[in-house]
Coordinates of N, CA and C in Angstrom, one line a residue:
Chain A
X608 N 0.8 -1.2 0.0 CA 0.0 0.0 0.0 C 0.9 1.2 0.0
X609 N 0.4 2.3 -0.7 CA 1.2 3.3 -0.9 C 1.2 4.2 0.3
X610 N 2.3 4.8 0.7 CA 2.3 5.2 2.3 C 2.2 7.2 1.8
X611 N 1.4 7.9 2.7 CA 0.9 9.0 2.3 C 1.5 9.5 3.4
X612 N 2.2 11.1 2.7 CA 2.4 12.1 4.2 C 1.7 13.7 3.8
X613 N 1.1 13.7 4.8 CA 0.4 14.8 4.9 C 0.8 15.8 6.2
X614 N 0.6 17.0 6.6 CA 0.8 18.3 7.7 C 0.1 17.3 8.7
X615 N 0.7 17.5 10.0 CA 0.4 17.0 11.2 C -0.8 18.0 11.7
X616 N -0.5 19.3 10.9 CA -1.7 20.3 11.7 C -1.5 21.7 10.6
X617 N -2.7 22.4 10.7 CA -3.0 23.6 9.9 C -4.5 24.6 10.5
X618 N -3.9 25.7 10.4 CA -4.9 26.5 11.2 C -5.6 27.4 10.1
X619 N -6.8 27.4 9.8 CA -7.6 28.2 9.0 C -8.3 29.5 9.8
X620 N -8.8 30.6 9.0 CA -10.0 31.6 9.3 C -11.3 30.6 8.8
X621 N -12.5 31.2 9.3 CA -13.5 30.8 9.5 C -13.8 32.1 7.4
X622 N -14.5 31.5 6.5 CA -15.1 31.7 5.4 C -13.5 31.7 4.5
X623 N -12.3 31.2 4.6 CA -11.2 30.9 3.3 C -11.5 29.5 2.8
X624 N -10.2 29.6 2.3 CA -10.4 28.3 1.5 C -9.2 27.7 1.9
X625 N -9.6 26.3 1.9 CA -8.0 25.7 2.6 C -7.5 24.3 1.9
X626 N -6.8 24.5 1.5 CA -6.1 23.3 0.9 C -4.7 22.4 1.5
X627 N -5.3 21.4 1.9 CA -4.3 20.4 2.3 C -4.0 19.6 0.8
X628 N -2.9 19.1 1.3 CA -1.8 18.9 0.4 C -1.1 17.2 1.1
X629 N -1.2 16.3 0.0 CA -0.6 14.9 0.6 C -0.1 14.0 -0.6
X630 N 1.6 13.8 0.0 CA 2.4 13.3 -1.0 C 2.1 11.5 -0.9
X631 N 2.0 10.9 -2.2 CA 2.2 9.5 -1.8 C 3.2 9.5 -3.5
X632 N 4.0 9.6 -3.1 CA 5.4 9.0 -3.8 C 5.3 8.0 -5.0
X633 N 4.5 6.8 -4.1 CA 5.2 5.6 -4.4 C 3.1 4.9 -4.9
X634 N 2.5 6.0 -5.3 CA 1.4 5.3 -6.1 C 1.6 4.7 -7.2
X635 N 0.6 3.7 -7.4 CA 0.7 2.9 -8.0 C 0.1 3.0 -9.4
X636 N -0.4 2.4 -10.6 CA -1.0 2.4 -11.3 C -2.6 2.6 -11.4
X637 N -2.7 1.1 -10.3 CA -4.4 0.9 -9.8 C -4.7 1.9 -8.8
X638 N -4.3 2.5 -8.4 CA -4.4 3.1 -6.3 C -5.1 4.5 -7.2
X639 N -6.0 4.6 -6.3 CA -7.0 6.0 -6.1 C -7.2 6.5 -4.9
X640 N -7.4 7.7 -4.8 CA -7.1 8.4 -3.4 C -8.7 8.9 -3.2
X641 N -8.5 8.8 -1.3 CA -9.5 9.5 -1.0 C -8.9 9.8 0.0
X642 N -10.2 10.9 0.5 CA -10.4 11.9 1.7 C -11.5 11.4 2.7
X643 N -10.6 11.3 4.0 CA -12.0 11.1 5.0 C -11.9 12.0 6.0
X644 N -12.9 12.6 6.6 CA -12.9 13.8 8.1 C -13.7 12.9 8.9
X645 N -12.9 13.3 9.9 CA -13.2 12.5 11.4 C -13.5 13.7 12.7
X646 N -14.3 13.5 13.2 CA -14.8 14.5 13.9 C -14.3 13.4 15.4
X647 N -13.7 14.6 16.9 CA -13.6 13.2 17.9 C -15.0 12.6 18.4
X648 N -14.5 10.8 18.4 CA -15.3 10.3 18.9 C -16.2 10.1 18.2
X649 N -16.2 9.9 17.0 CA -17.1 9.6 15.7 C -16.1 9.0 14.3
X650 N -17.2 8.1 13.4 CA -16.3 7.5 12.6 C -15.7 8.3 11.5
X651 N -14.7 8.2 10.6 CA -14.7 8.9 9.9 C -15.7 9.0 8.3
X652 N -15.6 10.1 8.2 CA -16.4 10.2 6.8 C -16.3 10.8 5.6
X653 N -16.7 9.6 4.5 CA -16.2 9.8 3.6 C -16.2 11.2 2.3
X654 N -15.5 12.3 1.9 CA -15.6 13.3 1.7 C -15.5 12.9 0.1
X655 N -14.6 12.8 0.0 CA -13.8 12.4 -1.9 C -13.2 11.8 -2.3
X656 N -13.6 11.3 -3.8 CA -12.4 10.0 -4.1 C -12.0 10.1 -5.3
X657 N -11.0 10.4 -5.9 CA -10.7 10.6 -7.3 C -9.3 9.9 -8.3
X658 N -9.2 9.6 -9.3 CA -7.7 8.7 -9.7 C -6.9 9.8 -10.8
X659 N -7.4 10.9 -11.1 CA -6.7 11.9 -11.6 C -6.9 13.4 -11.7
X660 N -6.4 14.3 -12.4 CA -7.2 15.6 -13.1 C -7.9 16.0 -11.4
X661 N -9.4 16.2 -12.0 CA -9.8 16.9 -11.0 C -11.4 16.0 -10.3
X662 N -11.4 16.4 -9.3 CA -12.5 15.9 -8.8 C -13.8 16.9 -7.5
X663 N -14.9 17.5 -8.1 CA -15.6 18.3 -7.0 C -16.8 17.4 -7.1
X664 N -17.0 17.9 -5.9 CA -18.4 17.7 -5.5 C -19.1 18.7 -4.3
X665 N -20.4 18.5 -3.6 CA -21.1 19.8 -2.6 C -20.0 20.2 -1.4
X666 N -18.7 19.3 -1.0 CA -18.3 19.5 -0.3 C -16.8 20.5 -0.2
X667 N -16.8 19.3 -1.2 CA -14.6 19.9 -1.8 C -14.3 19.6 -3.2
X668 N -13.5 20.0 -3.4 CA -12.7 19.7 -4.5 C -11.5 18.6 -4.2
X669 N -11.0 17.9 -5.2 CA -9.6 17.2 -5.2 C -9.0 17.2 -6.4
X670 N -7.8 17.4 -6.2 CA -6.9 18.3 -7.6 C -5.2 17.0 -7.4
X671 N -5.0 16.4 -8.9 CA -4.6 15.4 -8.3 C -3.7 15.6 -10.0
X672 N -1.8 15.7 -9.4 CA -1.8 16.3 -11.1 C -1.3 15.3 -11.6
X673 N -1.0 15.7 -12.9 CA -0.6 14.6 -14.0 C 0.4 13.2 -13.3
X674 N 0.7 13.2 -12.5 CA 2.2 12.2 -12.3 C 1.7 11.5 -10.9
X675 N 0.7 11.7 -10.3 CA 0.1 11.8 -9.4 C 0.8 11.4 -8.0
X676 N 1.8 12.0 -7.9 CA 2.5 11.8 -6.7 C 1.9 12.6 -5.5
X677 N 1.4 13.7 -6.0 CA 0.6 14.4 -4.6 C -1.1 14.3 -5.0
X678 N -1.8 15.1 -4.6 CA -3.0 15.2 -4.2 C -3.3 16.5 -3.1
X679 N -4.5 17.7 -3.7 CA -4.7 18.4 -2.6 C -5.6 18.2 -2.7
X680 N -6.6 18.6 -1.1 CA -8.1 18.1 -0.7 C -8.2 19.8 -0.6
X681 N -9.0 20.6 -1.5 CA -9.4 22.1 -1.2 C -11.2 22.4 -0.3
X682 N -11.1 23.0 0.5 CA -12.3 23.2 1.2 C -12.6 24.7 0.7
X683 N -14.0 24.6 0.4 CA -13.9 26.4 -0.1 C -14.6 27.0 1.2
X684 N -14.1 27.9 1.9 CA -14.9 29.0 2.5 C -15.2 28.1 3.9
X685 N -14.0 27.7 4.3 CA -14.4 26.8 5.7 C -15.1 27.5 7.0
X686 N -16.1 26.5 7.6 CA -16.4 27.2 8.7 C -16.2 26.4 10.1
X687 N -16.6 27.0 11.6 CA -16.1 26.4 13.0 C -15.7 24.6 13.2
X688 N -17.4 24.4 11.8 CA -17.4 23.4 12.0 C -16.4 22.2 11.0
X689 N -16.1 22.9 10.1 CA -14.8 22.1 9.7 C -13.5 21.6 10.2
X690 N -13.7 22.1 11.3 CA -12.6 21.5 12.6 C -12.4 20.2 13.1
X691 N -11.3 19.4 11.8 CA -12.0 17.7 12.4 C -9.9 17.3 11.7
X692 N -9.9 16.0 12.1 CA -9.1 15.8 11.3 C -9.0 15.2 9.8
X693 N -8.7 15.5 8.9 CA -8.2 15.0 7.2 C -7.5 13.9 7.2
X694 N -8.1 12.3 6.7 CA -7.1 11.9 6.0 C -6.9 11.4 4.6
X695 N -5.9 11.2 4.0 CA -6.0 11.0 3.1 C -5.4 9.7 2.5
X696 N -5.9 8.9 1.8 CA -5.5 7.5 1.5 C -5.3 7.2 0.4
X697 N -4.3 6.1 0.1 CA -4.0 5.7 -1.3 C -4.7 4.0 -1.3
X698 N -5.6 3.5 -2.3 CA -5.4 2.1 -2.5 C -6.2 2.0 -4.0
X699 N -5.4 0.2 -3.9 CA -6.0 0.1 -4.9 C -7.4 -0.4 -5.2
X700 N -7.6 -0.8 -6.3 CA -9.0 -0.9 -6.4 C -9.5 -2.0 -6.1
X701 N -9.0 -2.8 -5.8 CA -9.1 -4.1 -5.1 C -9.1 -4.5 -3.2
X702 N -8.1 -3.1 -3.4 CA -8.1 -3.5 -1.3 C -8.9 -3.0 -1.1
X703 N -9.2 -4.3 0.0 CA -10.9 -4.3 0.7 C -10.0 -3.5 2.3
X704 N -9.1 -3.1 3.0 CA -8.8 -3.0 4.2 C -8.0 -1.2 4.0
X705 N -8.4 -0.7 4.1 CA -7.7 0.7 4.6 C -7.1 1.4 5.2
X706 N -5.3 1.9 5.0 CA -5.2 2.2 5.9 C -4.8 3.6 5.6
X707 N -5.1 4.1 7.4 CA -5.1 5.5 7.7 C -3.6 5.7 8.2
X708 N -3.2 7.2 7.7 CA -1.9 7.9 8.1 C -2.4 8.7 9.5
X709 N -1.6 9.8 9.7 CA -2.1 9.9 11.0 C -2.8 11.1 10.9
X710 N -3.1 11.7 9.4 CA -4.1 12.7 9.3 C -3.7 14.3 9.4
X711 N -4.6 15.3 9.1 CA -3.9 16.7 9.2 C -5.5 16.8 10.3
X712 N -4.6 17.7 11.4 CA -5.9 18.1 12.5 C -5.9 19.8 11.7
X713 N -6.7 19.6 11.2 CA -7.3 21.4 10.7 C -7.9 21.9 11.9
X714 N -7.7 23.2 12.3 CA -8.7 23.8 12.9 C -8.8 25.1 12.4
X715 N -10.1 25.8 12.6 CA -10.6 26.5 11.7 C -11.1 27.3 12.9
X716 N -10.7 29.0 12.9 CA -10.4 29.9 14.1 C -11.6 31.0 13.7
X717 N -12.9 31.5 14.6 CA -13.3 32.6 14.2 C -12.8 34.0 13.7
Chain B
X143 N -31.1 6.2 2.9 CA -30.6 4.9 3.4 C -30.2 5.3 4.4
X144 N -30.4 4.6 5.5 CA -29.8 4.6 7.1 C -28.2 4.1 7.1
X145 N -27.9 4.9 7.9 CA -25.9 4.7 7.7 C -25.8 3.7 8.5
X146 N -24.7 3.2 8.7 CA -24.0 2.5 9.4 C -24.3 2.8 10.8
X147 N -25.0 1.3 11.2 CA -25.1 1.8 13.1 C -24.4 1.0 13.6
X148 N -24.0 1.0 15.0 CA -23.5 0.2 15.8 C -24.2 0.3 17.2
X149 N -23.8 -0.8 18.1 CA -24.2 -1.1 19.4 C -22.8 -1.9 20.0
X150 N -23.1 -1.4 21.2 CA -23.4 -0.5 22.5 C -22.9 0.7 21.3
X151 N -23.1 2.0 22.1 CA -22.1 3.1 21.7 C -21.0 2.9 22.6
X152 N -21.2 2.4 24.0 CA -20.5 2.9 24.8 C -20.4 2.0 26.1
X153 N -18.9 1.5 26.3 CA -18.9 0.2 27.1 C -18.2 0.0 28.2
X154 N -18.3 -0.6 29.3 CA -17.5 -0.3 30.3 C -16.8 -1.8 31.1
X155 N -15.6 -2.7 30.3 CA -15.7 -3.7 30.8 C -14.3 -3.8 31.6
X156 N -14.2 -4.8 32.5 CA -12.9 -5.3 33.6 C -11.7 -5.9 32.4
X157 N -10.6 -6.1 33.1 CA -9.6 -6.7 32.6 C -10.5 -8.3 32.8
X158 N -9.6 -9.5 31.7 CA -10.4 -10.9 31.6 C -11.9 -11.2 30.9
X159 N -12.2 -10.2 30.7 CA -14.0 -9.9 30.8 C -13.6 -10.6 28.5
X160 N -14.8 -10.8 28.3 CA -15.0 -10.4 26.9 C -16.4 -9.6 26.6
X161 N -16.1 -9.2 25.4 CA -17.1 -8.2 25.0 C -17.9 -8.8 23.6
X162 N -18.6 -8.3 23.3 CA -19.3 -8.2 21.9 C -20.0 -7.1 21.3
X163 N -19.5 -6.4 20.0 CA -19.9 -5.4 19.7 C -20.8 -5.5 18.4
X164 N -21.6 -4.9 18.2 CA -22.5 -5.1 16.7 C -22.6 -3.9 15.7
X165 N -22.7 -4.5 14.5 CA -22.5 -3.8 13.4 C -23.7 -4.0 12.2
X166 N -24.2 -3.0 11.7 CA -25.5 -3.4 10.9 C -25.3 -2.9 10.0
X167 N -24.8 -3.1 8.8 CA -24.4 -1.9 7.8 C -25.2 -1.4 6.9
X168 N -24.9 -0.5 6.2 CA -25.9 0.2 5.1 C -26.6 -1.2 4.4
X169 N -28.2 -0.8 3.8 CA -29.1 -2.0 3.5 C -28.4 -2.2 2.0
X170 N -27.9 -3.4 1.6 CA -27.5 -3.7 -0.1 C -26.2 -3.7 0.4
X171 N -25.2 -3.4 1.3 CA -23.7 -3.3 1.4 C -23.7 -5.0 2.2
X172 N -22.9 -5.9 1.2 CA -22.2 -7.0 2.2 C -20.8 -6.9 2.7
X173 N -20.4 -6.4 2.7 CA -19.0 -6.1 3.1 C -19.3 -5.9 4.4
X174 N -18.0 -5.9 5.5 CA -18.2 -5.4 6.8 C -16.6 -5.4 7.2
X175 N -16.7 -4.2 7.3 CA -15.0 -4.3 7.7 C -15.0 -3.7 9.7
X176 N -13.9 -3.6 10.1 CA -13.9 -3.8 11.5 C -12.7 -2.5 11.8
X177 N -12.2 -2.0 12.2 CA -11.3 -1.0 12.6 C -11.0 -0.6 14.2
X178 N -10.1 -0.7 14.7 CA -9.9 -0.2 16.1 C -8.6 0.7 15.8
X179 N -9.3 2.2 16.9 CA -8.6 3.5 16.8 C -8.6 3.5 18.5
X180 N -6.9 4.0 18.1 CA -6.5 4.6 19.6 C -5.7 5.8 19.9
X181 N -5.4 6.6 20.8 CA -4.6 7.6 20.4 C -2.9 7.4 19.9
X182 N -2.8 6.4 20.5 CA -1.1 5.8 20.0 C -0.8 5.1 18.4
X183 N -1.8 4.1 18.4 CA -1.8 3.9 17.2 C -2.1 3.9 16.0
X184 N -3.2 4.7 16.3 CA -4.7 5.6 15.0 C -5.4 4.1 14.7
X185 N -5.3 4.3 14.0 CA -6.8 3.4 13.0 C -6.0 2.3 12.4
X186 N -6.4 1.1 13.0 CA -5.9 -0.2 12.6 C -7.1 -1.2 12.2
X187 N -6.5 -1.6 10.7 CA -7.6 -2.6 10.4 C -7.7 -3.8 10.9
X188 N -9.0 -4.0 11.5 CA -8.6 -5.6 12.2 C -9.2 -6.9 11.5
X189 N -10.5 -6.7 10.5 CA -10.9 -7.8 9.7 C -12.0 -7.3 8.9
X190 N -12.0 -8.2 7.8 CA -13.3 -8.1 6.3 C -14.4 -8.9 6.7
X191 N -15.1 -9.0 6.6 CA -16.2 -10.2 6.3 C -17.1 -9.7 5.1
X192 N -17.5 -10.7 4.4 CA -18.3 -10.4 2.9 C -19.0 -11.9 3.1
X193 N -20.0 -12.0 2.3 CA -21.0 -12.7 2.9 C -20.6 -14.1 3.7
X194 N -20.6 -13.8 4.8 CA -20.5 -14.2 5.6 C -19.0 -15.1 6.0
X195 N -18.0 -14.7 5.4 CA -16.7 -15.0 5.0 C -15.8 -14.0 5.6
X196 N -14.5 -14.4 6.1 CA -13.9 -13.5 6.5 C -12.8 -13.7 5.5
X197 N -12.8 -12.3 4.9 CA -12.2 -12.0 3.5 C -10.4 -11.6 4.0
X198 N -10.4 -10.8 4.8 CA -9.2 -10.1 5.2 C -8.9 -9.7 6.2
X199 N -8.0 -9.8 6.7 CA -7.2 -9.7 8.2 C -6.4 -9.4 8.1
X200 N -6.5 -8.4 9.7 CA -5.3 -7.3 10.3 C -4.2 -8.2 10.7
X201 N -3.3 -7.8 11.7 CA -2.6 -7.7 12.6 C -2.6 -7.4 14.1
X202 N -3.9 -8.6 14.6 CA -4.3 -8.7 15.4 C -4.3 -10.0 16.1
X203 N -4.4 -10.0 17.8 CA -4.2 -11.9 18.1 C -5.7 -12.0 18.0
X204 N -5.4 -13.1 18.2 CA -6.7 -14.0 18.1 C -7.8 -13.9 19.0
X205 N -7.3 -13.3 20.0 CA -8.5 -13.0 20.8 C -9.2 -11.7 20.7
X206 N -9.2 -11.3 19.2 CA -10.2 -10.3 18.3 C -10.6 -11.8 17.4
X207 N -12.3 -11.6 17.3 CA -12.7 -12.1 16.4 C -13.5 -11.7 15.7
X208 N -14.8 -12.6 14.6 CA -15.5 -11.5 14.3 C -16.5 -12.6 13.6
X209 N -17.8 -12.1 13.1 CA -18.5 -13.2 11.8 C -19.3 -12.2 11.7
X210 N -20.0 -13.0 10.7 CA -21.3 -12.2 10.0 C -22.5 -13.0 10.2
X211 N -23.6 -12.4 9.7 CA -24.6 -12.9 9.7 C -25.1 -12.7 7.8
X212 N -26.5 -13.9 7.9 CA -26.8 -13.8 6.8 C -27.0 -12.8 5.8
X213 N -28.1 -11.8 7.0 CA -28.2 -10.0 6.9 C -27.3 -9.0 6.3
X214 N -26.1 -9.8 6.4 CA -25.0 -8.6 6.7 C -24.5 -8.1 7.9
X215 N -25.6 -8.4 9.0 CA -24.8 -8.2 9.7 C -24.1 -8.3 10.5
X216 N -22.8 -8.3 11.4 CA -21.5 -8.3 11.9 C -21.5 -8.1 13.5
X217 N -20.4 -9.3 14.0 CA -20.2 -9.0 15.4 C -18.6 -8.9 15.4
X218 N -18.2 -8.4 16.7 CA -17.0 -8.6 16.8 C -16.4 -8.8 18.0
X219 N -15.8 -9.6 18.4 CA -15.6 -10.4 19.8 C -14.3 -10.3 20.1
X220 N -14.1 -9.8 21.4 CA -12.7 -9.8 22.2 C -13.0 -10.5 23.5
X221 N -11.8 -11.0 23.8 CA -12.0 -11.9 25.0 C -10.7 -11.9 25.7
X222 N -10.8 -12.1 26.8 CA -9.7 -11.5 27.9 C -9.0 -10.1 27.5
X223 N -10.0 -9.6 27.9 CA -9.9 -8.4 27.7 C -8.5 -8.1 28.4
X224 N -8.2 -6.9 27.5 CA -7.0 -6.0 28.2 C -6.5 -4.5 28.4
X225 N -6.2 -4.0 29.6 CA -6.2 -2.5 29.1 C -5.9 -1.8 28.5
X226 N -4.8 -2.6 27.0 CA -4.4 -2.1 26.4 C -5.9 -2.0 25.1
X227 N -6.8 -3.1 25.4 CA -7.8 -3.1 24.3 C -8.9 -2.0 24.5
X228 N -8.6 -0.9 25.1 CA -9.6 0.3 25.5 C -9.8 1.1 24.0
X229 N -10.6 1.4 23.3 CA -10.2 1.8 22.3 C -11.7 2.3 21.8
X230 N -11.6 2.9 20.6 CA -13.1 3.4 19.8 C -12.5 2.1 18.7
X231 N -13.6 1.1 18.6 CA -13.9 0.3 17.5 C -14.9 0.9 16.3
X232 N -14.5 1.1 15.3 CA -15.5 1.4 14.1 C -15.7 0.0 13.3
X233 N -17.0 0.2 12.6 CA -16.8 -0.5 11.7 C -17.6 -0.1 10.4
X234 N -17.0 -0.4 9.2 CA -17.4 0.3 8.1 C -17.9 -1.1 6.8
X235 N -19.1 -0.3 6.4 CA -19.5 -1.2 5.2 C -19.5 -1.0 4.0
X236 N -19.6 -1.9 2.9 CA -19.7 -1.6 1.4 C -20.0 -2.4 0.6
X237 N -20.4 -1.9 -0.7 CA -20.7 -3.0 -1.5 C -19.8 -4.3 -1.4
X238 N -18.8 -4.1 -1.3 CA -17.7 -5.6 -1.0 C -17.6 -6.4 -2.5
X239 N -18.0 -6.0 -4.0 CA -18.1 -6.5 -4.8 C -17.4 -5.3 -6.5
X240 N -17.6 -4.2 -5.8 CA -17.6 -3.8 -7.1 C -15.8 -2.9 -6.8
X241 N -15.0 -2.4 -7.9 CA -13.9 -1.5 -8.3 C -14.2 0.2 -7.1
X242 N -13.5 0.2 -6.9 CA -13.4 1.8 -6.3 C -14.1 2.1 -5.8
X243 N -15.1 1.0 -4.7 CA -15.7 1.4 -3.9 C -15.6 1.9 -2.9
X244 N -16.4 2.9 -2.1 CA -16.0 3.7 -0.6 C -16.7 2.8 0.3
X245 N -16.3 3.0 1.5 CA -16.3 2.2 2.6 C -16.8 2.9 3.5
X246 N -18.3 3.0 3.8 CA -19.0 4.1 5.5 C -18.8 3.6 6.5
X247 N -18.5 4.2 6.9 CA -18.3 4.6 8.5 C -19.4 4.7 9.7
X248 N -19.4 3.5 10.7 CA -20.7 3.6 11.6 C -20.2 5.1 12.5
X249 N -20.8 5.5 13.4 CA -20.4 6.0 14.3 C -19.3 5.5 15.9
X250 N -19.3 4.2 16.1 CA -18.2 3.6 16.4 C -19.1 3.1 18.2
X251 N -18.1 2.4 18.4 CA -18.2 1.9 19.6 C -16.7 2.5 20.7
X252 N -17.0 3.1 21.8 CA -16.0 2.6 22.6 C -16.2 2.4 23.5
X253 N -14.8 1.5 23.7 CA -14.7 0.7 25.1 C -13.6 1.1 25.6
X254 N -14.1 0.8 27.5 CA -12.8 1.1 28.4 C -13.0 -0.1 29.3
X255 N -11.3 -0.3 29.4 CA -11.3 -1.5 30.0 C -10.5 -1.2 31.4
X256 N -11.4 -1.7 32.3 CA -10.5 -1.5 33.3 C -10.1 -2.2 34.6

């Protein structure tokens, strides 16, 4: 499995836009990335999933370039409550087991 | 569709003791995967089950287990408990069949052992 590193931590204003940023080096051909936010004490959930180019949806965007060694998860116009941790994963399209890095703790400041 | 639930939310057992936790996943998802999060070691996978089969395994002893039911849905069993097994157990479901599928997330269980 492709091993992902992302910011341990990142501090936002409440209405920017914030983009985390996560290297996986060592992806593979098959491996597609996703985004999960985990709020404490709750499971994590799932935000975005994309294998190249670009990917939006109601929540975020994911911008994923040509060579695909990184990946950024963009939040437009974050607010109090986007205060959770980010992770981000590489697999392929066959693993059934997922694993989690240790995540970016965003917090997001009035 | 109702998300992923689980039972107990919230558990309170002795060292030696065992537990049993339940998992009922999204309606149409056979998949059942199992996850325990701690603050030392984050989110470790502990096992698959898909109909009624256990597809894939963590790195876990044996005194984590797990099955399924016909339903879909999932138990997960520890026995002789340990302090070290205090943890939020998630467990997440999915189709279990198709390419690039996502995997939900129940709201989780935890347990303290003491």
């Amino acid at each position: 499995l492709a091993k992902t590193t992302q910011p341990i931590s990142m501090d936002s204003y409440e209405g920017q836009e914030v983009n985390i940023t996560c290297s996986h080096n060592n992806i593979a051909t098959n491996d597609y990335i996703t985004w999960y936010q985990q709020f404490p004490s709750q499971g994590p959930r799932f935000i975005i999933q994309g294998y190249k180019t670009k990917v939006t949806n109601e929540v975020a965007s994911l911008f994923i370039p040509a060579d695909r060694k990184s990946s950024t998860l963009s939040l437009p116009r974050v607010s109090l409550s986007d205060t959770a941790v980010y992770y981000c994963l590489v697999s392929s399209r066959s693993a059934r087991q997922l694993t989690f890095g240790s995540g970016t703790q965003l917090t997001v400041l009035p | 569709k109702a998300g992923v639930t689980q039972t107990p939310r919230y558990l309170i057992k002795t060292r030696g003791q065992q537990v049993t936790l339940s998992c009922s996943p999204i309606s149409g998802h056979r998949s059942v995967s199992w996850y325990q999060q701690t603050p030392g070691q984050g989110l470790q996978f502990l096992f698959e089950y898909f109909s009624e089969t256990q597809r894939n395994k963590g790195n876990f002893p044996g005194r984590f287990s797990g099955r399924q039911f016909s339903n879909s849905r999932s138990e997960m069993n520890v026995s002789t408990l340990e302090l070290g097994d205090s943890a939020l157990y998630l467990c997440a479901s999915s189709l279990g069949d198709v390419d690039r599928e996502t995997q939900y997330f129940g709201p989780g269980t935890r347990l303290l052992v003491l």
